[in-house]
Amino acid sequence: MTPRRPPKQVDDELSLEQVENDRWGPAPKDATRLIATVHALRRKPLRALTPEDLRLLVGQQVGLPVLIPRTLALLEREPMLEGDFYAGDVLVSVLRVPASYWRAHPTELALVERILAAGPDVKSDIDAFRDRLRDS
């Protein structure tokens, strides 16, 4: 197995579209508010993404290789980081990322486990996360 290279530093002034070199353009006219928001957030500079923006994008599985490391860095400092819904909703969004992502990113998985070991009170979400890893 080839060792994974450490993730490269990403310029905070760039947007997700720029980092990924993948321009989605404006949302279709008939898009839902969620889809329109995702399209808009992809054009926002990474430094300007709020916890709610990260919760939403991670929850939609958009830009995970770029956004998960940023989100985990915030969760290390504040495991119960809140988007717009409730304390811990950002962590819950991370815990719902598919197991295939975590298998491909073991360093990030280890960081999630350290954050969970710190004791945030989201036991049912933690259990569901670990079940998905086991079952897939």
Tab-separated table of N, CA and C in Angstrom:
chain	number	residue	atom	x	y	z
A	1	MET	N	0.851	-1.179	0.000
A	1	MET	CA	0.000	0.000	0.000
A	1	MET	C	0.899	1.245	0.000
A	2	THR	N	0.600	2.176	-0.873
A	2	THR	CA	1.373	3.406	-0.984
A	2	THR	C	0.969	4.359	0.132
A	3	PRO	N	1.953	4.924	0.847
A	3	PRO	CA	1.585	5.886	1.900
A	3	PRO	C	0.919	7.110	1.293
A	4	ARG	N	-0.059	7.623	1.987
A	4	ARG	CA	-0.757	8.824	1.530
A	4	ARG	C	0.111	10.037	1.799
A	5	ARG	N	0.152	10.934	0.824
A	5	ARG	CA	0.865	12.192	1.027
A	5	ARG	C	0.039	13.084	1.933
A	6	PRO	N	0.707	13.896	2.752
A	6	PRO	CA	-0.055	14.832	3.572
A	6	PRO	C	-0.799	15.812	2.675
A	7	PRO	N	-1.985	16.263	3.102
A	7	PRO	CA	-2.734	17.195	2.273
A	7	PRO	C	-1.949	18.485	2.073
A	8	LYS	N	-2.054	19.011	0.859
A	8	LYS	CA	-1.360	20.271	0.595
A	8	LYS	C	-2.129	21.415	1.238
A	9	GLN	N	-1.400	22.473	1.546
A	9	GLN	CA	-2.029	23.668	2.095
A	9	GLN	C	-2.902	24.304	1.022
A	10	VAL	N	-4.047	24.761	1.422
A	10	VAL	CA	-4.990	25.386	0.506
A	10	VAL	C	-5.067	26.870	0.850
A	11	ASP	N	-4.994	27.706	-0.158
A	11	ASP	CA	-5.078	29.150	0.011
A	11	ASP	C	-6.492	29.531	0.450
A	12	ASP	N	-6.605	30.133	1.626
A	12	ASP	CA	-7.907	30.523	2.194
A	12	ASP	C	-8.642	31.566	1.361
A	13	GLU	N	-7.927	32.251	0.503
A	13	GLU	CA	-8.573	33.278	-0.332
A	13	GLU	C	-9.298	32.663	-1.527
A	14	LEU	N	-8.997	31.413	-1.831
A	14	LEU	CA	-9.636	30.740	-2.959
A	14	LEU	C	-10.990	30.175	-2.555
A	15	SER	N	-11.840	29.998	-3.525
A	15	SER	CA	-13.132	29.342	-3.301
A	15	SER	C	-12.967	27.846	-3.543
A	16	LEU	N	-13.943	27.083	-3.159
A	16	LEU	CA	-13.946	25.650	-3.416
A	16	LEU	C	-13.883	25.394	-4.921
A	17	GLU	N	-14.611	26.181	-5.699
A	17	GLU	CA	-14.555	26.045	-7.160
A	17	GLU	C	-13.128	26.227	-7.666
A	18	GLN	N	-12.423	27.207	-7.132
A	18	GLN	CA	-11.055	27.468	-7.581
A	18	GLN	C	-10.104	26.359	-7.144
A	19	VAL	N	-10.220	25.910	-5.909
A	19	VAL	CA	-9.342	24.855	-5.406
A	19	VAL	C	-9.545	23.572	-6.208
A	20	GLU	N	-10.795	23.217	-6.449
A	20	GLU	CA	-11.101	21.985	-7.182
A	20	GLU	C	-10.980	22.155	-8.696
A	21	ASN	N	-10.857	23.408	-9.143
A	21	ASN	CA	-10.838	23.711	-10.578
A	21	ASN	C	-12.056	23.076	-11.258
A	22	ASP	N	-13.210	23.318	-10.661
A	22	ASP	CA	-14.469	22.748	-11.139
A	22	ASP	C	-15.573	23.782	-10.927
A	23	ARG	N	-15.885	24.496	-11.964
A	23	ARG	CA	-16.884	25.563	-11.876
A	23	ARG	C	-18.263	25.010	-12.198
A	24	TRP	N	-19.150	25.121	-11.243
A	24	TRP	CA	-20.515	24.652	-11.436
A	24	TRP	C	-21.385	25.722	-12.076
A	25	GLY	N	-20.997	26.972	-11.945
A	25	GLY	CA	-21.817	28.057	-12.457
A	25	GLY	C	-23.021	28.281	-11.560
A	26	PRO	N	-23.923	29.164	-12.004
A	26	PRO	CA	-25.103	29.430	-11.184
A	26	PRO	C	-26.026	28.210	-11.142
A	27	ALA	N	-26.795	28.141	-10.080
A	27	ALA	CA	-27.768	27.049	-9.957
A	27	ALA	C	-28.834	27.204	-11.031
A	28	PRO	N	-29.428	26.099	-11.470
A	28	PRO	CA	-30.529	26.196	-12.436
A	28	PRO	C	-31.671	27.044	-11.863
A	29	LYS	N	-32.418	27.657	-12.733
A	29	LYS	CA	-33.510	28.532	-12.290
A	29	LYS	C	-34.543	27.803	-11.428
A	30	ASP	N	-34.737	26.523	-11.672
A	30	ASP	CA	-35.733	25.763	-10.917
A	30	ASP	C	-35.130	25.029	-9.713
A	31	ALA	N	-33.887	25.375	-9.357
A	31	ALA	CA	-33.206	24.699	-8.245
A	31	ALA	C	-33.886	25.008	-6.919
A	32	THR	N	-33.776	24.051	-6.016
A	32	THR	CA	-34.260	24.282	-4.654
A	32	THR	C	-33.350	25.300	-3.977
A	33	ARG	N	-33.808	25.818	-2.862
A	33	ARG	CA	-32.996	26.767	-2.112
A	33	ARG	C	-31.690	26.119	-1.664
A	34	LEU	N	-31.743	24.847	-1.283
A	34	LEU	CA	-30.542	24.129	-0.861
A	34	LEU	C	-29.522	24.067	-2.000
A	35	ILE	N	-29.957	23.693	-3.162
A	35	ILE	CA	-29.045	23.584	-4.307
A	35	ILE	C	-28.488	24.955	-4.675
A	36	ALA	N	-29.331	25.969	-4.662
A	36	ALA	CA	-28.867	27.328	-4.969
A	36	ALA	C	-27.824	27.772	-3.941
A	37	THR	N	-28.036	27.428	-2.686
A	37	THR	CA	-27.086	27.793	-1.628
A	37	THR	C	-25.760	27.071	-1.828
A	38	VAL	N	-25.800	25.793	-2.143
A	38	VAL	CA	-24.572	25.033	-2.378
A	38	VAL	C	-23.780	25.653	-3.528
A	39	HIS	N	-24.454	25.981	-4.607
A	39	HIS	CA	-23.777	26.604	-5.746
A	39	HIS	C	-23.114	27.917	-5.321
A	40	ALA	N	-23.821	28.717	-4.554
A	40	ALA	CA	-23.268	30.002	-4.110
A	40	ALA	C	-22.081	29.791	-3.170
A	41	LEU	N	-22.193	28.837	-2.250
A	41	LEU	CA	-21.122	28.600	-1.285
A	41	LEU	C	-19.843	28.104	-1.955
A	42	ARG	N	-19.970	27.413	-3.050
A	42	ARG	CA	-18.778	26.941	-3.772
A	42	ARG	C	-17.954	28.099	-4.324
A	43	ARG	N	-18.568	29.264	-4.463
A	43	ARG	CA	-17.863	30.446	-4.986
A	43	ARG	C	-17.349	31.369	-3.874
A	44	LYS	N	-17.674	31.066	-2.634
A	44	LYS	CA	-17.268	31.885	-1.489
A	44	LYS	C	-15.823	31.536	-1.102
A	45	PRO	N	-15.003	32.535	-0.751
A	45	PRO	CA	-13.646	32.210	-0.287
A	45	PRO	C	-13.692	31.274	0.924
A	46	LEU	N	-12.784	30.328	0.959
A	46	LEU	CA	-12.776	29.349	2.050
A	46	LEU	C	-12.705	30.013	3.414
A	47	ARG	N	-11.935	31.090	3.544
A	47	ARG	CA	-11.785	31.777	4.829
A	47	ARG	C	-13.110	32.336	5.324
A	48	ALA	N	-14.051	32.572	4.401
A	48	ALA	CA	-15.327	33.195	4.755
A	48	ALA	C	-16.423	32.173	5.060
A	49	LEU	N	-16.129	30.884	4.904
A	49	LEU	CA	-17.150	29.877	5.183
A	49	LEU	C	-17.427	29.811	6.687
A	50	THR	N	-18.678	29.902	7.043
A	50	THR	CA	-19.099	29.853	8.436
A	50	THR	C	-19.301	28.397	8.868
A	51	PRO	N	-19.445	28.143	10.166
A	51	PRO	CA	-19.783	26.787	10.592
A	51	PRO	C	-21.047	26.258	9.897
A	52	GLU	N	-22.039	27.114	9.710
A	52	GLU	CA	-23.251	26.679	9.016
A	52	GLU	C	-22.951	26.319	7.562
A	53	ASP	N	-22.116	27.109	6.901
A	53	ASP	CA	-21.738	26.803	5.517
A	53	ASP	C	-21.047	25.440	5.452
A	54	LEU	N	-20.133	25.192	6.383
A	54	LEU	CA	-19.431	23.916	6.412
A	54	LEU	C	-20.388	22.775	6.712
A	55	ARG	N	-21.297	22.976	7.661
A	55	ARG	CA	-22.288	21.949	7.981
A	55	ARG	C	-23.092	21.579	6.747
A	56	LEU	N	-23.531	22.590	6.030
A	56	LEU	CA	-24.357	22.362	4.855
A	56	LEU	C	-23.564	21.666	3.736
A	57	LEU	N	-22.382	22.167	3.424
A	57	LEU	CA	-21.584	21.574	2.343
A	57	LEU	C	-21.147	20.150	2.680
A	58	VAL	N	-20.683	19.919	3.895
A	58	VAL	CA	-20.288	18.570	4.295
A	58	VAL	C	-21.515	17.658	4.282
A	59	GLY	N	-22.628	18.167	4.754
A	59	GLY	CA	-23.858	17.376	4.740
A	59	GLY	C	-24.303	16.984	3.343
A	60	GLN	N	-23.969	17.796	2.361
A	60	GLN	CA	-24.290	17.491	0.959
A	60	GLN	C	-23.139	16.765	0.268
A	61	GLN	N	-22.084	16.449	1.021
A	61	GLN	CA	-20.904	15.739	0.524
A	61	GLN	C	-20.237	16.477	-0.635
A	62	VAL	N	-20.150	17.788	-0.480
A	62	VAL	CA	-19.530	18.646	-1.493
A	62	VAL	C	-18.141	19.059	-1.010
A	63	GLY	N	-17.134	18.834	-1.842
A	63	GLY	CA	-15.786	19.291	-1.540
A	63	GLY	C	-15.170	18.664	-0.308
A	64	LEU	N	-15.512	17.435	-0.011
A	64	LEU	CA	-15.045	16.819	1.234
A	64	LEU	C	-13.523	16.828	1.395
A	65	PRO	N	-12.728	16.502	0.381
A	65	PRO	CA	-11.275	16.511	0.595
A	65	PRO	C	-10.724	17.881	1.001
A	66	VAL	N	-11.396	18.931	0.625
A	66	VAL	CA	-10.972	20.281	0.999
A	66	VAL	C	-11.603	20.690	2.328
A	67	LEU	N	-12.872	20.386	2.501
A	67	LEU	CA	-13.614	20.915	3.647
A	67	LEU	C	-13.494	20.084	4.923
A	68	ILE	N	-13.337	18.781	4.806
A	68	ILE	CA	-13.239	17.961	6.024
A	68	ILE	C	-12.035	18.375	6.876
A	69	PRO	N	-10.841	18.540	6.319
A	69	PRO	CA	-9.730	18.964	7.190
A	69	PRO	C	-10.000	20.302	7.875
A	70	ARG	N	-10.602	21.232	7.172
A	70	ARG	CA	-10.922	22.548	7.755
A	70	ARG	C	-11.950	22.400	8.872
A	71	THR	N	-12.947	21.587	8.608
A	71	THR	CA	-14.022	21.379	9.588
A	71	THR	C	-13.480	20.675	10.825
A	72	LEU	N	-12.642	19.671	10.629
A	72	LEU	CA	-12.073	18.959	11.774
A	72	LEU	C	-11.183	19.866	12.613
A	73	ALA	N	-10.467	20.769	11.974
A	73	ALA	CA	-9.636	21.718	12.728
A	73	ALA	C	-10.508	22.569	13.650
A	74	LEU	N	-11.672	22.979	13.172
A	74	LEU	CA	-12.597	23.753	14.018
A	74	LEU	C	-13.173	22.882	15.131
A	75	LEU	N	-13.512	21.634	14.790
A	75	LEU	CA	-14.108	20.734	15.784
A	75	LEU	C	-13.108	20.326	16.856
A	76	GLU	N	-11.830	20.315	16.534
A	76	GLU	CA	-10.816	20.028	17.556
A	76	GLU	C	-10.874	21.071	18.655
A	77	ARG	N	-11.082	22.315	18.279
A	77	ARG	CA	-11.148	23.404	19.254
A	77	ARG	C	-12.508	23.464	19.935
A	78	GLU	N	-13.557	23.106	19.197
A	78	GLU	CA	-14.915	23.225	19.725
A	78	GLU	C	-15.780	22.082	19.184
A	79	PRO	N	-15.732	20.906	19.842
A	79	PRO	CA	-16.456	19.740	19.328
A	79	PRO	C	-17.960	19.966	19.139
A	80	MET	N	-18.542	20.817	19.943
A	80	MET	CA	-19.990	21.049	19.833
A	80	MET	C	-20.292	22.300	19.001
A	81	LEU	N	-19.407	22.590	18.055
A	81	LEU	CA	-19.581	23.731	17.158
A	81	LEU	C	-20.982	23.701	16.548
A	82	GLU	N	-21.589	24.873	16.524
A	82	GLU	CA	-22.982	24.977	16.080
A	82	GLU	C	-23.080	25.729	14.761
A	83	GLY	N	-23.830	25.130	13.825
A	83	GLY	CA	-24.230	25.830	12.612
A	83	GLY	C	-25.482	26.622	12.936
A	84	ASP	N	-26.538	26.387	12.188
A	84	ASP	CA	-27.787	27.115	12.441
A	84	ASP	C	-28.822	26.325	13.233
A	85	PHE	N	-28.556	25.052	13.513
A	85	PHE	CA	-29.603	24.238	14.115
A	85	PHE	C	-29.433	23.979	15.602
A	86	TYR	N	-28.315	23.399	15.995
A	86	TYR	CA	-28.138	23.053	17.411
A	86	TYR	C	-26.659	22.830	17.687
A	87	ALA	N	-26.293	22.933	18.941
A	87	ALA	CA	-24.907	22.672	19.334
A	87	ALA	C	-24.541	21.254	18.918
A	88	GLY	N	-23.436	21.131	18.188
A	88	GLY	CA	-22.984	19.826	17.728
A	88	GLY	C	-23.442	19.466	16.328
A	89	ASP	N	-24.231	20.328	15.677
A	89	ASP	CA	-24.744	19.958	14.352
A	89	ASP	C	-23.648	19.851	13.296
A	90	VAL	N	-22.546	20.568	13.465
A	90	VAL	CA	-21.432	20.449	12.511
A	90	VAL	C	-20.782	19.068	12.664
A	91	LEU	N	-20.564	18.639	13.898
A	91	LEU	CA	-20.005	17.311	14.140
A	91	LEU	C	-20.929	16.226	13.598
A	92	VAL	N	-22.205	16.364	13.822
A	92	VAL	CA	-23.159	15.368	13.324
A	92	VAL	C	-23.083	15.271	11.806
A	93	SER	N	-22.937	16.392	11.133
A	93	SER	CA	-22.791	16.390	9.680
A	93	SER	C	-21.540	15.606	9.270
A	94	VAL	N	-20.447	15.805	9.994
A	94	VAL	CA	-19.205	15.077	9.717
A	94	VAL	C	-19.409	13.585	9.943
A	95	LEU	N	-20.122	13.226	10.998
A	95	LEU	CA	-20.333	11.809	11.309
A	95	LEU	C	-21.207	11.108	10.270
A	96	ARG	N	-21.904	11.854	9.458
A	96	ARG	CA	-22.756	11.269	8.424
A	96	ARG	C	-22.047	11.109	7.073
A	97	VAL	N	-20.788	11.519	7.013
A	97	VAL	CA	-19.993	11.326	5.795
A	97	VAL	C	-19.831	9.815	5.588
A	98	PRO	N	-19.957	9.343	4.351
A	98	PRO	CA	-19.875	7.898	4.100
A	98	PRO	C	-18.561	7.268	4.572
A	99	ALA	N	-18.664	6.016	4.973
A	99	ALA	CA	-17.505	5.266	5.457
A	99	ALA	C	-16.412	5.186	4.397
A	100	SER	N	-16.774	5.174	3.129
A	100	SER	CA	-15.771	5.090	2.060
A	100	SER	C	-14.810	6.281	2.123
A	101	TYR	N	-15.308	7.450	2.487
A	101	TYR	CA	-14.424	8.615	2.613
A	101	TYR	C	-13.410	8.377	3.731
A	102	TRP	N	-13.892	7.892	4.873
A	102	TRP	CA	-13.007	7.707	6.032
A	102	TRP	C	-11.977	6.624	5.763
A	103	ARG	N	-12.353	5.564	5.056
A	103	ARG	CA	-11.381	4.523	4.728
A	103	ARG	C	-10.272	5.081	3.839
A	104	ALA	N	-10.615	6.004	2.964
A	104	ALA	CA	-9.633	6.613	2.066
A	104	ALA	C	-8.804	7.702	2.748
A	105	HIS	N	-9.214	8.136	3.939
A	105	HIS	CA	-8.547	9.224	4.660
A	105	HIS	C	-8.319	8.828	6.117
A	106	PRO	N	-7.446	7.848	6.368
A	106	PRO	CA	-7.282	7.333	7.738
A	106	PRO	C	-6.756	8.357	8.737
A	107	THR	N	-5.975	9.319	8.284
A	107	THR	CA	-5.476	10.342	9.207
A	107	THR	C	-6.633	11.188	9.722
A	108	GLU	N	-7.541	11.541	8.833
A	108	GLU	CA	-8.715	12.315	9.234
A	108	GLU	C	-9.638	11.481	10.114
A	109	LEU	N	-9.758	10.185	9.807
A	109	LEU	CA	-10.559	9.303	10.649
A	109	LEU	C	-10.007	9.270	12.069
A	110	ALA	N	-8.691	9.194	12.188
A	110	ALA	CA	-8.077	9.192	13.523
A	110	ALA	C	-8.391	10.487	14.260
A	111	LEU	N	-8.408	11.587	13.544
A	111	LEU	CA	-8.737	12.873	14.171
A	111	LEU	C	-10.191	12.887	14.637
A	112	VAL	N	-11.104	12.353	13.835
A	112	VAL	CA	-12.506	12.257	14.257
A	112	VAL	C	-12.594	11.446	15.543
A	113	GLU	N	-11.888	10.339	15.587
A	113	GLU	CA	-11.928	9.498	16.789
A	113	GLU	C	-11.398	10.255	18.005
A	114	ARG	N	-10.348	11.065	17.822
A	114	ARG	CA	-9.836	11.869	18.943
A	114	ARG	C	-10.864	12.897	19.394
A	115	ILE	N	-11.540	13.513	18.441
A	115	ILE	CA	-12.579	14.494	18.783
A	115	ILE	C	-13.703	13.811	19.550
A	116	LEU	N	-14.098	12.626	19.089
A	116	LEU	CA	-15.168	11.894	19.765
A	116	LEU	C	-14.747	11.468	21.166
A	117	ALA	N	-13.486	11.115	21.308
A	117	ALA	CA	-12.989	10.708	22.622
A	117	ALA	C	-12.988	11.872	23.606
A	118	ALA	N	-13.002	13.086	23.083
A	118	ALA	CA	-13.032	14.270	23.956
A	118	ALA	C	-14.369	14.388	24.674
A	119	GLY	N	-15.370	13.648	24.193
A	119	GLY	CA	-16.591	13.543	24.946
A	119	GLY	C	-17.796	14.356	24.547
A	120	PRO	N	-17.952	14.811	23.287
A	120	PRO	CA	-19.201	15.514	22.964
A	120	PRO	C	-20.383	14.563	23.109
A	121	ASP	N	-21.512	15.092	23.521
A	121	ASP	CA	-22.689	14.283	23.822
A	121	ASP	C	-23.554	14.069	22.571
A	122	VAL	N	-23.058	13.240	21.692
A	122	VAL	CA	-23.811	12.878	20.488
A	122	VAL	C	-23.711	11.362	20.299
A	123	LYS	N	-23.962	10.632	21.370
A	123	LYS	CA	-23.740	9.186	21.385
A	123	LYS	C	-24.454	8.449	20.266
A	124	SER	N	-25.699	8.753	19.996
A	124	SER	CA	-26.413	7.999	18.958
A	124	SER	C	-25.782	8.238	17.582
A	125	ASP	N	-25.327	9.451	17.322
A	125	ASP	CA	-24.661	9.733	16.053
A	125	ASP	C	-23.293	9.057	15.989
A	126	ILE	N	-22.600	9.009	17.113
A	126	ILE	CA	-21.307	8.324	17.163
A	126	ILE	C	-21.506	6.845	16.878
A	127	ASP	N	-22.500	6.239	17.502
A	127	ASP	CA	-22.766	4.824	17.282
A	127	ASP	C	-23.128	4.541	15.824
A	128	ALA	N	-23.951	5.394	15.212
A	128	ALA	CA	-24.329	5.215	13.805
A	128	ALA	C	-23.106	5.340	12.897
A	129	PHE	N	-22.218	6.281	13.202
A	129	PHE	CA	-20.975	6.466	12.448
A	129	PHE	C	-20.147	5.191	12.490
A	130	ARG	N	-19.948	4.657	13.669
A	130	ARG	CA	-19.123	3.454	13.822
A	130	ARG	C	-19.801	2.239	13.184
A	131	ASP	N	-21.126	2.161	13.246
A	131	ASP	CA	-21.847	1.061	12.587
A	131	ASP	C	-21.645	1.100	11.077
A	132	ARG	N	-21.695	2.303	10.482
A	132	ARG	CA	-21.479	2.417	9.030
A	132	ARG	C	-20.079	1.973	8.643
A	133	LEU	N	-19.104	2.298	9.471
A	133	LEU	CA	-17.729	1.867	9.179
A	133	LEU	C	-17.605	0.352	9.236
A	134	ARG	N	-18.272	-0.247	10.198
A	134	ARG	CA	-18.225	-1.710	10.367
A	134	ARG	C	-18.966	-2.430	9.252
A	135	ASP	N	-20.107	-1.872	8.857
A	135	ASP	CA	-20.989	-2.575	7.920
A	135	ASP	C	-20.605	-2.428	6.454
A	136	SER	N	-19.689	-1.550	6.165
A	136	SER	CA	-19.373	-1.352	4.749
A	136	SER	C	-18.029	-1.923	4.366
